Amino acid sequence: QQQVKQSPQSLIVQKGGISIINCAYENTAFDYFPWYQQFPGKGPALLIAIRPDVSEKKEGRFTISFNKSAKQFSLHIMDSQPGDSATYFCAASRRDNYGQNFVFGPGTRLSVLP
Amino acid sequence: GAVVSQHPSWVICKSGTSVKIECRSLDFQATTMFWYRQFPKQSLMLMATSNEGSKATYEQGVEKDKFLINHASLTLSTLTVTSAHPEDSSFYICSARPRRRGDHTEAFFGQGTRLTVV
């Protein structure tokens, strides 16, 4: 129940295209869903996050879509750029538990071709 | 945003020696910090939860005598890899979640430490 599933494992997109990464969770106690971007040799950096009381959140070219009934959420990267090439991790946690770890998905390696 | 600083960013050590990695929260207090290990092309694997002023909580399969964690203050946690062996070579990352009012509960990560044991 603690797992977060993520797909695809890897993704290749042409410059200007849309990158879509999907995640699914089981634990209904989760109420905070961030996406992290990680470049090789660096720690993960928060990209965007959503709470289950909204179905969509957009920040620039990045959009999270959230389906509470299906327990799924996805990251859309519009107008993908070569600089977006990185590994993306979805995660889940509870907002009110600062001492609790995040549960991470296995990651998606995105390559944006110039 | 909050900053978590990790040092060193990379280290090479001889087999059998010990290596200490520091994780500092620069602009917030962190009563809890997390230590992860990441193998190439894999996700973050939680090793232990570091609690200020008390013993760390280790995940199943992580040797607490090998990976010593000390959370000496509200801004500093250290991970010491004792008697390191080549199989301990990995990317180690720490993170912390600031305690704030409202909904700011994101986790901030250090830059990571690449440990190579030769």
PDB file of C-alpha atoms in Angstrom:
ATOM      1  CA  GLN A   1       0.000   0.000   0.000  1.00  0.00           C
ATOM      2  CA  GLN A   2       2.996   2.219   0.361  1.00  0.00           C
ATOM      3  CA  GLN A   3       4.040   1.836  -3.281  1.00  0.00           C
ATOM      4  CA  VAL A   4       3.872   4.479  -5.936  1.00  0.00           C
ATOM      5  CA  LYS A   5       3.922   3.136  -9.466  1.00  0.00           C
ATOM      6  CA  GLN A   6       5.351   5.208 -12.294  1.00  0.00           C
ATOM      7  CA  SER A   7       5.427   4.825 -16.057  1.00  0.00           C
ATOM      8  CA  PRO A   8       7.005   4.874 -18.515  1.00  0.00           C
ATOM      9  CA  GLN A   9      10.463   3.903 -17.349  1.00  0.00           C
ATOM     10  CA  SER A  10      11.990   5.963 -20.126  1.00  0.00           C
ATOM     11  CA  LEU A  11      10.626   8.461 -22.607  1.00  0.00           C
ATOM     12  CA  ILE A  12      12.001  10.049 -25.745  1.00  0.00           C
ATOM     13  CA  VAL A  13      10.310  13.169 -27.057  1.00  0.00           C
ATOM     14  CA  GLN A  14      11.106  15.550 -29.871  1.00  0.00           C
ATOM     15  CA  LYS A  15      11.770  19.182 -29.027  1.00  0.00           C
ATOM     16  CA  GLY A  16       8.497  21.050 -28.810  1.00  0.00           C
ATOM     17  CA  GLY A  17       6.503  17.919 -28.049  1.00  0.00           C
ATOM     18  CA  ILE A  18       4.526  16.984 -24.955  1.00  0.00           C
ATOM     19  CA  SER A  19       6.050  14.680 -22.352  1.00  0.00           C
ATOM     20  CA  ILE A  20       3.606  12.729 -20.207  1.00  0.00           C
ATOM     21  CA  ILE A  21       4.547  10.694 -17.145  1.00  0.00           C
ATOM     22  CA  ASN A  22       1.986   8.788 -15.120  1.00  0.00           C
ATOM     23  CA  CYS A  23       1.873   7.693 -11.497  1.00  0.00           C
ATOM     24  CA  ALA A  24      -0.542   5.689  -9.385  1.00  0.00           C
ATOM     25  CA  TYR A  25      -0.805   5.145  -5.656  1.00  0.00           C
ATOM     26  CA  GLU A  26      -2.757   2.925  -3.278  1.00  0.00           C
ATOM     27  CA  ASN A  27      -2.664   4.597   0.120  1.00  0.00           C
ATOM     28  CA  THR A  28      -5.668   6.916   0.421  1.00  0.00           C
ATOM     29  CA  ALA A  29      -3.995   8.662   3.372  1.00  0.00           C
ATOM     30  CA  PHE A  30      -1.609  10.377   0.969  1.00  0.00           C
ATOM     31  CA  ASP A  31      -2.594  13.980   0.401  1.00  0.00           C
ATOM     32  CA  TYR A  32       0.467  15.592  -1.099  1.00  0.00           C
ATOM     33  CA  PHE A  33       1.925  14.650  -4.462  1.00  0.00           C
ATOM     34  CA  PRO A  34       5.143  16.325  -5.623  1.00  0.00           C
ATOM     35  CA  TRP A  35       7.200  15.789  -8.724  1.00  0.00           C
ATOM     36  CA  TYR A  36      10.962  15.974  -8.552  1.00  0.00           C
ATOM     37  CA  GLN A  37      13.465  16.564 -11.346  1.00  0.00           C
ATOM     38  CA  GLN A  38      16.932  15.105 -11.044  1.00  0.00           C
ATOM     39  CA  PHE A  39      19.910  15.775 -13.278  1.00  0.00           C
ATOM     40  CA  PRO A  40      22.842  13.336 -13.295  1.00  0.00           C
ATOM     41  CA  GLY A  41      25.054  13.718 -10.251  1.00  0.00           C
ATOM     42  CA  LYS A  42      22.646  16.087  -8.519  1.00  0.00           C
ATOM     43  CA  GLY A  43      20.038  15.772  -5.817  1.00  0.00           C
ATOM     44  CA  PRO A  44      16.335  15.877  -6.753  1.00  0.00           C
ATOM     45  CA  ALA A  45      14.727  19.301  -6.998  1.00  0.00           C
ATOM     46  CA  LEU A  46      11.045  20.004  -6.474  1.00  0.00           C
ATOM     47  CA  LEU A  47       9.328  20.778  -9.762  1.00  0.00           C
ATOM     48  CA  ILE A  48       5.658  21.070  -8.921  1.00  0.00           C
ATOM     49  CA  ALA A  49       3.255  19.587  -6.386  1.00  0.00           C
ATOM     50  CA  ILE A  50      -0.468  19.109  -5.998  1.00  0.00           C
ATOM     51  CA  ARG A  51      -3.004  18.384  -3.306  1.00  0.00           C
ATOM     52  CA  PRO A  52      -6.020  16.141  -3.919  1.00  0.00           C
ATOM     53  CA  ASP A  53      -8.537  18.969  -3.553  1.00  0.00           C
ATOM     54  CA  VAL A  54      -7.703  20.198  -7.048  1.00  0.00           C
ATOM     55  CA  SER A  55      -7.711  18.271 -10.310  1.00  0.00           C
ATOM     56  CA  GLU A  56      -5.027  20.244 -12.078  1.00  0.00           C
ATOM     57  CA  LYS A  57      -2.159  22.566 -11.310  1.00  0.00           C
ATOM     58  CA  LYS A  58      -0.106  24.429 -13.865  1.00  0.00           C
ATOM     59  CA  GLU A  59       3.212  26.195 -13.456  1.00  0.00           C
ATOM     60  CA  GLY A  60       4.699  27.431 -16.684  1.00  0.00           C
ATOM     61  CA  ARG A  61       5.189  24.496 -19.039  1.00  0.00           C
ATOM     62  CA  PHE A  62       4.552  21.946 -16.275  1.00  0.00           C
ATOM     63  CA  THR A  63       1.089  20.673 -15.405  1.00  0.00           C
ATOM     64  CA  ILE A  64      -0.036  18.063 -12.903  1.00  0.00           C
ATOM     65  CA  SER A  65      -3.338  16.331 -13.528  1.00  0.00           C
ATOM     66  CA  PHE A  66      -4.869  14.546 -10.556  1.00  0.00           C
ATOM     67  CA  ASN A  67      -7.619  11.920 -10.530  1.00  0.00           C
ATOM     68  CA  LYS A  68      -8.562  11.210  -6.938  1.00  0.00           C
ATOM     69  CA  SER A  69     -11.084   8.468  -7.660  1.00  0.00           C
ATOM     70  CA  ALA A  70      -8.593   6.582  -9.792  1.00  0.00           C
ATOM     71  CA  LYS A  71      -5.722   7.378  -7.434  1.00  0.00           C
ATOM     72  CA  GLN A  72      -3.632   8.537 -10.333  1.00  0.00           C
ATOM     73  CA  PHE A  73      -1.704  11.656 -11.181  1.00  0.00           C
ATOM     74  CA  SER A  74       0.398  12.683 -14.108  1.00  0.00           C
ATOM     75  CA  LEU A  75       2.973  15.240 -15.158  1.00  0.00           C
ATOM     76  CA  HIS A  76       2.687  16.971 -18.510  1.00  0.00           C
ATOM     77  CA  ILE A  77       5.604  18.936 -19.894  1.00  0.00           C
ATOM     78  CA  MET A  78       4.486  21.165 -22.729  1.00  0.00           C
ATOM     79  CA  ASP A  79       6.861  22.387 -25.425  1.00  0.00           C
ATOM     80  CA  SER A  80       9.537  20.000 -24.166  1.00  0.00           C
ATOM     81  CA  GLN A  81      13.088  21.281 -24.460  1.00  0.00           C
ATOM     82  CA  PRO A  82      16.459  19.484 -24.500  1.00  0.00           C
ATOM     83  CA  GLY A  83      17.165  21.111 -21.128  1.00  0.00           C
ATOM     84  CA  ASP A  84      14.244  19.142 -19.705  1.00  0.00           C
ATOM     85  CA  SER A  85      16.178  15.920 -20.254  1.00  0.00           C
ATOM     86  CA  ALA A  86      16.449  14.471 -16.759  1.00  0.00           C
ATOM     87  CA  THR A  87      14.976  11.804 -14.514  1.00  0.00           C
ATOM     88  CA  TYR A  88      11.582  12.611 -13.056  1.00  0.00           C
ATOM     89  CA  PHE A  89      10.254  11.098  -9.852  1.00  0.00           C
ATOM     90  CA  CYS A  90       6.713  11.295  -8.598  1.00  0.00           C
ATOM     91  CA  ALA A  91       6.179  10.990  -4.875  1.00  0.00           C
ATOM     92  CA  ALA A  92       3.441  10.838  -2.287  1.00  0.00           C
ATOM     93  CA  SER A  93       3.208  11.829   1.331  1.00  0.00           C
ATOM     94  CA  ARG A  94       0.992  13.275   3.982  1.00  0.00           C
ATOM     95  CA  ARG A  95       1.038  17.045   4.407  1.00  0.00           C
ATOM     96  CA  ASP A  96       0.641  17.004   8.150  1.00  0.00           C
ATOM     97  CA  ASN A  97       3.430  14.577   8.908  1.00  0.00           C
ATOM     98  CA  TYR A  98       6.724  16.426   8.705  1.00  0.00           C
ATOM     99  CA  GLY A  99       8.579  13.491  10.124  1.00  0.00           C
ATOM    100  CA  GLN A 100       7.409  11.104   7.483  1.00  0.00           C
ATOM    101  CA  ASN A 101       9.299  10.066   4.455  1.00  0.00           C
ATOM    102  CA  PHE A 102       8.103  10.533   0.925  1.00  0.00           C
ATOM    103  CA  VAL A 103       7.302   7.420  -1.079  1.00  0.00           C
ATOM    104  CA  PHE A 104       8.964   7.766  -4.467  1.00  0.00           C
ATOM    105  CA  GLY A 105       8.109   6.228  -7.782  1.00  0.00           C
ATOM    106  CA  PRO A 106      10.870   4.375  -9.641  1.00  0.00           C
ATOM    107  CA  GLY A 107      11.567   7.315 -11.936  1.00  0.00           C
ATOM    108  CA  THR A 108      11.253   8.151 -15.625  1.00  0.00           C
ATOM    109  CA  ARG A 109      14.255   9.047 -17.723  1.00  0.00           C
ATOM    110  CA  LEU A 110      13.220  11.726 -20.187  1.00  0.00           C
ATOM    111  CA  SER A 111      15.287  12.509 -23.250  1.00  0.00           C
ATOM    112  CA  VAL A 112      14.231  15.448 -25.383  1.00  0.00           C
ATOM    113  CA  LEU A 113      15.799  15.347 -28.815  1.00  0.00           C
ATOM    114  CA  PRO A 114      16.892  18.642 -30.390  1.00  0.00           C
TER     115      PRO A 114
ATOM    116  CA  GLY B   1      13.105  28.309  -0.948  1.00  0.00           C
ATOM    117  CA  ALA B   2      14.773  26.316   1.767  1.00  0.00           C
ATOM    118  CA  VAL B   3      18.307  25.107   1.187  1.00  0.00           C
ATOM    119  CA  VAL B   4      19.867  21.832   2.204  1.00  0.00           C
ATOM    120  CA  SER B   5      23.618  21.659   1.823  1.00  0.00           C
ATOM    121  CA  GLN B   6      25.449  18.364   1.616  1.00  0.00           C
ATOM    122  CA  HIS B   7      29.203  17.927   1.875  1.00  0.00           C
ATOM    123  CA  PRO B   8      31.315  16.607   0.310  1.00  0.00           C
ATOM    124  CA  SER B   9      29.839  16.338  -3.166  1.00  0.00           C
ATOM    125  CA  TRP B  10      32.186  13.503  -3.981  1.00  0.00           C
ATOM    126  CA  VAL B  11      34.712  11.426  -2.103  1.00  0.00           C
ATOM    127  CA  ILE B  12      37.079   8.587  -2.910  1.00  0.00           C
ATOM    128  CA  CYS B  13      38.307   6.443  -0.061  1.00  0.00           C
ATOM    129  CA  LYS B  14      40.260   3.277   0.454  1.00  0.00           C
ATOM    130  CA  SER B  15      38.537   0.070   1.403  1.00  0.00           C
ATOM    131  CA  GLY B  16      38.363  -0.315   5.175  1.00  0.00           C
ATOM    132  CA  THR B  17      38.333   3.383   6.000  1.00  0.00           C
ATOM    133  CA  SER B  18      35.388   5.460   7.223  1.00  0.00           C
ATOM    134  CA  VAL B  19      33.762   8.383   5.472  1.00  0.00           C
ATOM    135  CA  LYS B  20      31.561  11.092   6.978  1.00  0.00           C
ATOM    136  CA  ILE B  21      28.937  12.956   4.982  1.00  0.00           C
ATOM    137  CA  GLU B  22      27.340  16.107   6.353  1.00  0.00           C
ATOM    138  CA  CYS B  23      23.860  17.413   5.692  1.00  0.00           C
ATOM    139  CA  ARG B  24      22.933  20.918   6.802  1.00  0.00           C
ATOM    140  CA  SER B  25      19.698  22.838   6.600  1.00  0.00           C
ATOM    141  CA  LEU B  26      20.880  26.376   5.955  1.00  0.00           C
ATOM    142  CA  ASP B  27      17.805  28.481   6.595  1.00  0.00           C
ATOM    143  CA  PHE B  28      15.418  26.340   8.571  1.00  0.00           C
ATOM    144  CA  GLN B  29      15.402  23.932  11.448  1.00  0.00           C
ATOM    145  CA  ALA B  30      15.007  20.293  10.641  1.00  0.00           C
ATOM    146  CA  THR B  31      14.002  18.021  13.469  1.00  0.00           C
ATOM    147  CA  THR B  32      13.925  15.196  10.969  1.00  0.00           C
ATOM    148  CA  MET B  33      16.244  14.481   8.067  1.00  0.00           C
ATOM    149  CA  PHE B  34      16.222  11.561   5.711  1.00  0.00           C
ATOM    150  CA  TRP B  35      19.150   9.680   4.202  1.00  0.00           C
ATOM    151  CA  TYR B  36      18.832   7.960   0.849  1.00  0.00           C
ATOM    152  CA  ARG B  37      20.999   5.804  -1.294  1.00  0.00           C
ATOM    153  CA  GLN B  38      20.643   5.825  -5.043  1.00  0.00           C
ATOM    154  CA  PHE B  39      22.156   3.342  -7.456  1.00  0.00           C
ATOM    155  CA  PRO B  40      22.623   4.295 -11.118  1.00  0.00           C
ATOM    156  CA  LYS B  41      19.369   4.620 -13.015  1.00  0.00           C
ATOM    157  CA  GLN B  42      17.340   3.708  -9.946  1.00  0.00           C
ATOM    158  CA  SER B  43      15.050   5.498  -7.563  1.00  0.00           C
ATOM    159  CA  LEU B  44      15.895   6.816  -4.132  1.00  0.00           C
ATOM    160  CA  MET B  45      16.059   4.146  -1.465  1.00  0.00           C
ATOM    161  CA  LEU B  46      15.421   5.377   2.043  1.00  0.00           C
ATOM    162  CA  MET B  47      18.153   4.210   4.392  1.00  0.00           C
ATOM    163  CA  ALA B  48      17.197   5.884   7.627  1.00  0.00           C
ATOM    164  CA  THR B  49      15.319   8.698   9.266  1.00  0.00           C
ATOM    165  CA  SER B  50      17.491  10.932  11.394  1.00  0.00           C
ATOM    166  CA  ASN B  51      15.855  12.495  14.446  1.00  0.00           C
ATOM    167  CA  GLU B  52      17.447  15.371  16.325  1.00  0.00           C
ATOM    168  CA  GLY B  53      18.490  14.333  19.782  1.00  0.00           C
ATOM    169  CA  SER B  54      17.537  10.692  19.427  1.00  0.00           C
ATOM    170  CA  LYS B  55      18.546   7.546  17.634  1.00  0.00           C
ATOM    171  CA  ALA B  56      17.971   7.206  13.941  1.00  0.00           C
ATOM    172  CA  THR B  57      15.327   4.883  12.586  1.00  0.00           C
ATOM    173  CA  TYR B  58      16.788   2.511  10.043  1.00  0.00           C
ATOM    174  CA  GLU B  59      14.952   0.824   7.208  1.00  0.00           C
ATOM    175  CA  GLN B  60      14.887  -2.931   7.002  1.00  0.00           C
ATOM    176  CA  GLY B  61      18.109  -4.337   5.620  1.00  0.00           C
ATOM    177  CA  VAL B  62      20.229  -1.287   6.418  1.00  0.00           C
ATOM    178  CA  GLU B  63      23.054  -2.042   8.843  1.00  0.00           C
ATOM    179  CA  LYS B  64      22.952   0.556  11.587  1.00  0.00           C
ATOM    180  CA  ASP B  65      26.484  -0.298  12.738  1.00  0.00           C
ATOM    181  CA  LYS B  66      27.804   0.316   9.271  1.00  0.00           C
ATOM    182  CA  PHE B  67      25.874   3.471   8.492  1.00  0.00           C
ATOM    183  CA  LEU B  68      26.139   5.623  11.595  1.00  0.00           C
ATOM    184  CA  ILE B  69      23.808   8.576  11.751  1.00  0.00           C
ATOM    185  CA  ASN B  70      24.139  11.466  14.153  1.00  0.00           C
ATOM    186  CA  HIS B  71      21.670  14.328  14.290  1.00  0.00           C
ATOM    187  CA  ALA B  72      23.554  16.573  16.656  1.00  0.00           C
ATOM    188  CA  SER B  73      21.588  19.784  16.125  1.00  0.00           C
ATOM    189  CA  LEU B  74      18.484  21.098  14.448  1.00  0.00           C
ATOM    190  CA  THR B  75      20.496  21.981  11.355  1.00  0.00           C
ATOM    191  CA  LEU B  76      23.025  19.167  11.036  1.00  0.00           C
ATOM    192  CA  SER B  77      22.870  15.449  10.437  1.00  0.00           C
ATOM    193  CA  THR B  78      25.836  13.283   9.559  1.00  0.00           C
ATOM    194  CA  LEU B  79      26.100   9.873   7.919  1.00  0.00           C
ATOM    195  CA  THR B  80      29.286   7.918   8.529  1.00  0.00           C
ATOM    196  CA  VAL B  81      30.002   4.917   6.365  1.00  0.00           C
ATOM    197  CA  THR B  82      32.256   2.765   8.527  1.00  0.00           C
ATOM    198  CA  SER B  83      34.768   0.270   7.198  1.00  0.00           C
ATOM    199  CA  ALA B  84      33.734   1.088   3.674  1.00  0.00           C
ATOM    200  CA  HIS B  85      33.888  -1.540   0.956  1.00  0.00           C
ATOM    201  CA  PRO B  86      33.572  -1.221  -2.813  1.00  0.00           C
ATOM    202  CA  GLU B  87      29.943  -2.348  -2.637  1.00  0.00           C
ATOM    203  CA  ASP B  88      29.200   0.749  -0.556  1.00  0.00           C
ATOM    204  CA  SER B  89      30.064   2.905  -3.553  1.00  0.00           C
ATOM    205  CA  SER B  90      26.913   4.808  -4.380  1.00  0.00           C
ATOM    206  CA  PHE B  91      25.211   8.190  -4.478  1.00  0.00           C
ATOM    207  CA  TYR B  92      24.036   9.256  -1.024  1.00  0.00           C
ATOM    208  CA  ILE B  93      21.421  11.990  -0.670  1.00  0.00           C
ATOM    209  CA  CYS B  94      19.900  13.683   2.358  1.00  0.00           C
ATOM    210  CA  SER B  95      16.650  15.622   2.594  1.00  0.00           C
ATOM    211  CA  ALA B  96      14.640  17.569   5.131  1.00  0.00           C
ATOM    212  CA  ARG B  97      11.135  18.946   5.383  1.00  0.00           C
ATOM    213  CA  PRO B  98      10.741  22.381   6.966  1.00  0.00           C
ATOM    214  CA  ARG B  99       8.083  22.721   9.576  1.00  0.00           C
ATOM    215  CA  ARG B 100       5.999  25.739   8.611  1.00  0.00           C
ATOM    216  CA  ARG B 101       2.505  27.032   8.870  1.00  0.00           C
ATOM    217  CA  GLY B 102       0.271  26.381   5.924  1.00  0.00           C
ATOM    218  CA  ASP B 103       0.880  23.821   3.265  1.00  0.00           C
ATOM    219  CA  HIS B 104       4.570  24.142   2.629  1.00  0.00           C
ATOM    220  CA  THR B 105       5.590  20.595   3.289  1.00  0.00           C
ATOM    221  CA  GLU B 106       7.894  19.967   0.391  1.00  0.00           C
ATOM    222  CA  ALA B 107      11.119  18.071   0.973  1.00  0.00           C
ATOM    223  CA  PHE B 108      14.363  19.758   0.047  1.00  0.00           C
ATOM    224  CA  PHE B 109      17.281  17.666  -1.015  1.00  0.00           C
ATOM    225  CA  GLY B 110      20.997  18.061  -0.696  1.00  0.00           C
ATOM    226  CA  GLN B 111      23.199  17.959  -3.756  1.00  0.00           C
ATOM    227  CA  GLY B 112      24.160  14.370  -3.075  1.00  0.00           C
ATOM    228  CA  THR B 113      27.519  12.753  -2.345  1.00  0.00           C
ATOM    229  CA  ARG B 114      29.165  10.386  -4.777  1.00  0.00           C
ATOM    230  CA  LEU B 115      31.118   7.855  -2.734  1.00  0.00           C
ATOM    231  CA  THR B 116      33.659   5.667  -4.479  1.00  0.00           C
ATOM    232  CA  VAL B 117      35.460   3.041  -2.435  1.00  0.00           C
ATOM    233  CA  VAL B 118      38.615   1.676  -4.030  1.00  0.00           C
TER     234      VAL B 118
END
